[in-house]
Structures are given as structure tokens and as C-alpha cells.
Amino acid sequence: MDEMSSTSTPASKVLRTTFPTAVPATGFVRATRELLAPHGFHAANTLPLIATCRDELAVTITARLQDAWGAGFNMAGLAGMIVLGRTGVLAASGHAPVEDGVRRFVLVALPHIGIDAQGVIGNVDRPGVPGVSHTCGALMALHDELRGDNAPTGDYPFLDVADPEQGMLRDRIPPFLPDGPLPDLAGLTRIARDVITADTEKVITVLREGQPQPAQVAVFTGIHINGPGGTEYVEPGRCYLDLAPDQPEIELSFD
């Protein structure tokens, strides 16, 4: 446990109440290795697929994941959405090492959110940037549009050729919204996480196409939290191991 999560500050209180299962990012990354080692996954035989936000605040956790797992296939998109499409996933499918006749992948997909020193969700400290900064800007922009009841979702699929990744958020998120009041930013970020989690199953299907070797795929979703002073956390979401289409998924627990 690090300083923020073990002390009583406005930011730590918000972290504990809003994201009660969050762990330091270093612990999250370490756990991905520890949970998969008994199943034969290690850096030399596994290709990491990393879907974090394009924000520079996601660079550190991406680097930590690559320190743990080796150079990763970049699946980053706004809000951590998996935007590279079928062609990109097919490309990744042929890049994994083959050991004992098996290709192994670890897919980590994390939208992110900020908490500043005052405990304001959506605000974040950026070195050298004056005034208040925000994250995730893409989800905050969508939240503002939805709050104003003017999100241009249009007919499916909605694609803004001048803003394709934000267009994808507008297209994918609204169908997952609950009836009633619009969720707050933390709630919308959780919905983004759930959309991404649903997409991981499609990624697994494509990873198994057109390759002679079977694919084993571990998935870790969650929410990446940027705290004050460069602190980072992850609230784990759905974490599981898919060894084969005809085998039940193995849940990976952060207990």
C-alpha cells in the first residue's frame, strides 16, 4: 500500500470510496505475472496486447506492463477503447511467440480517470501545465454531450471521419447506459470498461483465426486511476484466462 492509499487526504478518501478495490499500479502489473505464471505464461512466450488511453498519463503503466511482459502490440485508443479493428487484431495474431505449439497473449485494457489532490474526480495534475487539467478528456466530452442530450449518436454505425475514435465512443457507450439519470463520470468510465470487456471476447475470436497454432489469451480489464503527484492505481475489472474455445474460462482473482 502506498502513501496515498494509506493516509487520510481528500484524494485518498475519494479513492477508497469510489474505487474501493483499487490497487497501486505496480501491484496490478506484478499480479498479472503472478496470476499467470502457474498457467505457463511468462515474458519470453507471451505477446502483450495493451489497450490504454492515448493520453501521455497512460505511458507509465504501459511501460510497466512492457517491463513485465516485453514489447507489446499497441492497441491504444481514446478512453482505452479497442479501436484497431479486425485487421489490426489479425496482425497481432501472428506476432506471438510459439512455445509447445501454443501462442499466448495477455490483453490489458484500461480506460482511465483522474483524481486531484482536492479529491475532484476528473481533474489531474500534469507537470508544467498551468491551471486545472482533466482526464479522461474523451469520456468527459461525451459525458457533457450526454448531459446536454445532444450526443450525435446517429444511425449505427456512427462514424465521424474527422474524429473517428470519439465517434466510436459516441456509438458504443450510449446503448450501455442505464435507464434513469445519467451516471457520473466514474459511472461512465465503468460503462466504458464494460464495453471494452465485451470487446475482448471478439478480440479472442479473431486471434484464433487463420493461425495453425491454438491461442491462449489472458484478459485484464479495469480502470486506470491517475492520482495526485504521479500516483497511479488500477481498479481491476473482469480478469480471466481463456485457454481454448471448448474450455471454461478461468477467473483470475486479485484477492
Short mmCIF file of C-alpha atoms in Angstrom, two decimals:
data_model
loop_
_atom_site.label_atom_id
_atom_site.label_comp_id
_atom_site.label_asym_id
_atom_site.label_seq_id
_atom_site.Cartn_x
_atom_site.Cartn_y
_atom_site.Cartn_z
CA MET A 1 0.00 0.00 0.00
CA ASP A 2 1.44 3.40 -0.96
CA GLU A 3 1.24 6.77 0.73
CA MET A 4 -2.00 7.97 -0.87
CA SER A 5 -3.96 4.80 -0.20
CA SER A 6 -2.72 4.53 3.40
CA THR A 7 -3.28 8.15 4.51
CA SER A 8 -6.36 10.28 5.04
CA THR A 9 -6.40 13.03 2.43
CA PRO A 10 -9.24 14.25 0.20
CA ALA A 11 -7.80 12.24 -2.69
CA SER A 12 -7.31 9.07 -0.65
CA LYS A 13 -10.86 9.27 0.73
CA VAL A 14 -12.30 9.54 -2.78
CA LEU A 15 -10.10 6.70 -3.97
CA ARG A 16 -11.28 4.41 -1.18
CA THR A 17 -14.97 5.29 -1.50
CA THR A 18 -15.27 5.46 -5.29
CA PHE A 19 -12.77 2.74 -6.22
CA PRO A 20 -12.65 0.52 -3.12
CA THR A 21 -10.87 -2.38 -4.82
CA ALA A 22 -8.17 -0.25 -6.45
CA VAL A 23 -4.56 -1.34 -6.01
CA PRO A 24 -1.33 0.52 -6.79
CA ALA A 25 -0.48 0.19 -10.48
CA THR A 26 2.80 -1.53 -9.66
CA GLY A 27 0.90 -4.18 -7.70
CA PHE A 28 -1.57 -4.65 -10.54
CA VAL A 29 1.20 -5.24 -13.06
CA ARG A 30 3.01 -7.61 -10.72
CA ALA A 31 -0.21 -9.55 -10.15
CA THR A 32 -0.70 -10.13 -13.87
CA ARG A 33 2.55 -12.09 -13.88
CA GLU A 34 1.92 -13.90 -10.61
CA LEU A 35 -1.59 -14.97 -11.62
CA LEU A 36 -0.46 -16.30 -15.00
CA ALA A 37 2.81 -17.98 -14.04
CA PRO A 38 1.07 -21.17 -12.83
CA HIS A 39 -0.56 -21.43 -16.27
CA GLY A 40 2.73 -21.31 -18.16
CA PHE A 41 2.69 -17.64 -19.19
CA HIS A 42 5.94 -15.68 -18.97
CA ALA A 43 7.57 -12.78 -20.80
CA ALA A 44 9.51 -14.95 -23.24
CA ASN A 45 6.48 -16.83 -24.57
CA THR A 46 3.70 -14.23 -24.39
CA LEU A 47 2.74 -11.22 -26.52
CA PRO A 48 1.17 -8.38 -24.52
CA LEU A 49 -1.70 -6.54 -26.20
CA ILE A 50 -2.04 -3.18 -24.45
CA ALA A 51 -5.16 -1.02 -24.81
CA THR A 52 -4.66 2.06 -22.66
CA CYS A 53 -5.70 5.62 -23.45
CA ARG A 54 -3.63 7.71 -25.85
CA ASP A 55 -3.06 10.24 -23.03
CA GLU A 56 0.59 10.61 -22.00
CA LEU A 57 -0.56 9.86 -18.45
CA ALA A 58 -1.00 6.25 -19.58
CA VAL A 59 2.61 5.93 -20.73
CA THR A 60 3.96 4.91 -17.33
CA ILE A 61 1.63 1.97 -16.79
CA THR A 62 2.15 0.91 -20.40
CA ALA A 63 5.90 0.94 -19.80
CA ARG A 64 5.47 -1.09 -16.61
CA LEU A 65 3.44 -3.68 -18.47
CA GLN A 66 6.14 -3.92 -21.11
CA ASP A 67 8.82 -4.21 -18.43
CA ALA A 68 6.89 -7.18 -17.07
CA TRP A 69 5.85 -8.81 -20.34
CA GLY A 70 8.14 -7.50 -23.07
CA ALA A 71 7.40 -5.27 -26.04
CA GLY A 72 3.67 -5.04 -26.58
CA PHE A 73 1.35 -4.72 -29.54
CA ASN A 74 -0.12 -1.22 -29.30
CA MET A 75 -3.90 -1.29 -29.13
CA ALA A 76 -4.28 2.16 -27.53
CA GLY A 77 -7.31 4.28 -28.33
CA LEU A 78 -9.13 7.20 -26.75
CA ALA A 79 -10.51 6.05 -23.37
CA GLY A 80 -8.72 2.73 -23.80
CA MET A 81 -11.22 1.56 -26.40
CA ILE A 82 -10.05 -1.22 -28.69
CA VAL A 83 -10.21 0.68 -31.97
CA LEU A 84 -7.68 -1.08 -34.23
CA GLY A 85 -10.33 -3.31 -35.76
CA ARG A 86 -10.21 -6.76 -37.27
CA THR A 87 -7.17 -6.07 -39.46
CA GLY A 88 -5.11 -4.89 -36.51
CA VAL A 89 -6.07 -7.86 -34.34
CA LEU A 90 -5.27 -10.26 -37.19
CA ALA A 91 -1.84 -8.65 -37.46
CA ALA A 92 -1.24 -9.18 -33.75
CA SER A 93 -2.36 -12.80 -34.00
CA GLY A 94 0.74 -13.72 -35.95
CA HIS A 95 3.21 -11.88 -33.71
CA ALA A 96 3.05 -14.07 -30.60
CA PRO A 97 5.89 -16.48 -29.80
CA VAL A 98 5.09 -20.17 -30.23
CA GLU A 99 6.07 -22.45 -27.36
CA ASP A 100 4.97 -26.07 -27.11
CA GLY A 101 2.76 -25.46 -30.13
CA VAL A 102 0.76 -22.68 -28.44
CA ARG A 103 0.54 -18.91 -28.96
CA ARG A 104 -0.02 -16.92 -25.76
CA PHE A 105 -1.37 -13.40 -25.35
CA VAL A 106 -2.05 -11.16 -22.37
CA LEU A 107 -4.58 -8.44 -23.18
CA VAL A 108 -4.72 -5.48 -20.80
CA ALA A 109 -7.43 -2.90 -21.49
CA LEU A 110 -7.88 0.11 -19.21
CA PRO A 111 -9.86 3.32 -19.59
CA HIS A 112 -8.62 5.94 -17.14
CA ILE A 113 -9.80 8.71 -14.83
CA GLY A 114 -8.15 11.38 -12.70
CA ILE A 115 -8.35 12.38 -9.04
CA ASP A 116 -6.59 15.57 -7.98
CA ALA A 117 -5.22 16.50 -4.54
CA GLN A 118 -8.59 18.01 -3.57
CA GLY A 119 -10.34 14.75 -4.40
CA VAL A 120 -12.06 16.05 -7.52
CA ILE A 121 -12.78 13.20 -9.93
CA GLY A 122 -11.82 14.05 -13.50
CA ASN A 123 -9.15 16.57 -12.51
CA VAL A 124 -5.49 15.64 -12.72
CA ASP A 125 -2.04 17.10 -12.16
CA ARG A 126 0.10 17.48 -15.28
CA PRO A 127 3.68 18.65 -14.73
CA GLY A 128 4.26 22.06 -16.27
CA VAL A 129 0.63 22.54 -17.30
CA PRO A 130 -0.89 25.60 -15.58
CA GLY A 131 -4.36 25.52 -14.13
CA VAL A 132 -6.73 22.59 -13.90
CA SER A 133 -6.26 19.69 -16.29
CA HIS A 134 -8.64 16.80 -16.88
CA THR A 135 -8.74 13.11 -17.72
CA CYS A 136 -10.19 11.25 -19.47
CA GLY A 137 -10.95 14.17 -21.77
CA ALA A 138 -12.69 11.98 -24.33
CA LEU A 139 -15.08 10.49 -21.77
CA MET A 140 -15.64 13.89 -20.17
CA ALA A 141 -16.55 15.35 -23.57
CA LEU A 142 -19.00 12.51 -24.15
CA HIS A 143 -20.42 12.97 -20.64
CA ASP A 144 -21.01 16.66 -21.35
CA GLU A 145 -22.78 15.80 -24.62
CA LEU A 146 -24.96 13.19 -22.95
CA ARG A 147 -25.78 15.53 -20.09
CA GLY A 148 -26.93 18.08 -22.65
CA ASP A 149 -28.90 15.40 -24.51
CA ASN A 150 -27.09 16.23 -27.73
CA ALA A 151 -24.66 13.36 -28.26
CA PRO A 152 -24.75 12.83 -32.06
CA THR A 153 -25.10 9.06 -31.96
CA GLY A 154 -26.99 8.90 -35.26
CA ASP A 155 -27.60 5.66 -37.09
CA TYR A 156 -25.39 2.66 -36.33
CA PRO A 157 -22.55 2.63 -37.06
CA PHE A 158 -21.81 6.27 -36.33
CA LEU A 159 -18.50 7.43 -37.82
CA ASP A 160 -17.15 10.95 -37.83
CA VAL A 161 -14.33 10.77 -40.37
CA ALA A 162 -12.75 13.85 -38.80
CA ASP A 163 -12.99 12.38 -35.28
CA PRO A 164 -13.27 8.59 -35.65
CA GLU A 165 -12.26 7.48 -32.15
CA GLN A 166 -14.56 9.94 -30.39
CA GLY A 167 -17.24 8.89 -32.85
CA MET A 168 -16.73 5.31 -31.72
CA LEU A 169 -17.28 6.36 -28.10
CA ARG A 170 -20.50 8.12 -29.11
CA ASP A 171 -21.58 5.00 -30.93
CA ARG A 172 -20.64 2.33 -28.37
CA ILE A 173 -21.32 3.89 -24.97
CA PRO A 174 -24.96 5.14 -25.14
CA PRO A 175 -26.54 1.69 -25.67
CA PHE A 176 -24.98 0.59 -22.36
CA LEU A 177 -26.40 3.50 -20.35
CA PRO A 178 -28.94 2.54 -17.68
CA ASP A 179 -32.44 3.93 -17.64
CA GLY A 180 -32.84 6.98 -15.45
CA PRO A 181 -30.34 9.70 -14.56
CA LEU A 182 -27.04 9.87 -16.39
CA PRO A 183 -24.23 8.25 -14.38
CA ASP A 184 -21.48 10.50 -13.07
CA LEU A 185 -18.02 10.45 -14.65
CA ALA A 186 -16.88 7.47 -12.57
CA GLY A 187 -20.01 5.59 -13.61
CA LEU A 188 -19.49 6.44 -17.27
CA THR A 189 -15.90 5.24 -17.01
CA ARG A 190 -17.15 1.94 -15.62
CA ILE A 191 -19.52 1.65 -18.56
CA ALA A 192 -16.58 2.23 -20.91
CA ARG A 193 -14.74 -0.54 -19.07
CA ASP A 194 -17.73 -2.86 -19.57
CA VAL A 195 -17.88 -2.07 -23.30
CA ILE A 196 -14.16 -2.78 -23.59
CA THR A 197 -14.60 -6.02 -21.64
CA ALA A 198 -17.30 -7.15 -24.07
CA ASP A 199 -14.95 -6.35 -26.95
CA THR A 200 -12.21 -8.59 -25.52
CA GLU A 201 -14.29 -11.64 -26.41
CA LYS A 202 -14.37 -10.51 -30.04
CA VAL A 203 -10.61 -9.97 -29.94
CA ILE A 204 -10.07 -13.52 -28.71
CA THR A 205 -12.18 -14.89 -31.57
CA VAL A 206 -10.11 -13.04 -34.16
CA LEU A 207 -6.80 -14.03 -32.53
CA ARG A 208 -7.76 -17.66 -33.16
CA GLU A 209 -8.50 -17.18 -36.85
CA GLY A 210 -6.10 -18.09 -39.62
CA GLN A 211 -3.25 -19.42 -37.47
CA PRO A 212 -2.15 -23.06 -37.29
CA GLN A 213 -1.39 -22.94 -33.56
CA PRO A 214 -4.04 -22.60 -30.84
CA ALA A 215 -4.16 -19.36 -28.85
CA GLN A 216 -4.38 -18.97 -25.09
CA VAL A 217 -5.48 -15.49 -24.06
CA ALA A 218 -5.41 -13.85 -20.63
CA VAL A 219 -7.53 -10.72 -20.21
CA PHE A 220 -7.21 -7.99 -17.59
CA THR A 221 -9.65 -5.09 -17.73
CA GLY A 222 -10.22 -2.37 -15.18
CA ILE A 223 -9.90 1.36 -14.60
CA HIS A 224 -6.54 3.13 -14.53
CA ILE A 225 -6.62 5.94 -11.95
CA ASN A 226 -4.24 8.89 -12.16
CA GLY A 227 -3.86 10.36 -8.66
CA PRO A 228 -2.04 13.46 -7.42
CA GLY A 229 1.72 13.68 -7.64
CA GLY A 230 2.00 11.00 -10.29
CA THR A 231 0.43 8.25 -8.18
CA GLU A 232 -1.32 5.54 -10.16
CA TYR A 233 -3.84 2.83 -9.31
CA VAL A 234 -5.93 0.24 -11.08
CA GLU A 235 -9.38 -0.92 -10.07
CA PRO A 236 -9.47 -4.46 -11.51
CA GLY A 237 -12.48 -5.32 -13.63
CA ARG A 238 -13.02 -8.62 -15.43
CA CYS A 239 -9.84 -10.71 -15.32
CA TYR A 240 -9.86 -14.17 -16.86
CA LEU A 241 -7.91 -16.76 -18.82
CA ASP A 242 -9.33 -18.33 -21.97
CA LEU A 243 -7.32 -21.45 -22.76
CA ALA A 244 -9.47 -22.83 -25.58
CA PRO A 245 -12.94 -22.37 -27.11
CA ASP A 246 -14.13 -25.66 -25.63
CA GLN A 247 -12.87 -25.00 -22.09
CA PRO A 248 -14.47 -22.85 -19.38
CA GLU A 249 -12.81 -19.53 -18.68
CA ILE A 250 -10.61 -19.37 -15.59
CA GLU A 251 -11.33 -16.36 -13.39
CA LEU A 252 -8.20 -14.55 -12.19
CA SER A 253 -8.77 -13.07 -8.74
CA PHE A 254 -6.90 -10.16 -7.14
CA ASP A 255 -7.76 -11.30 -3.59
#
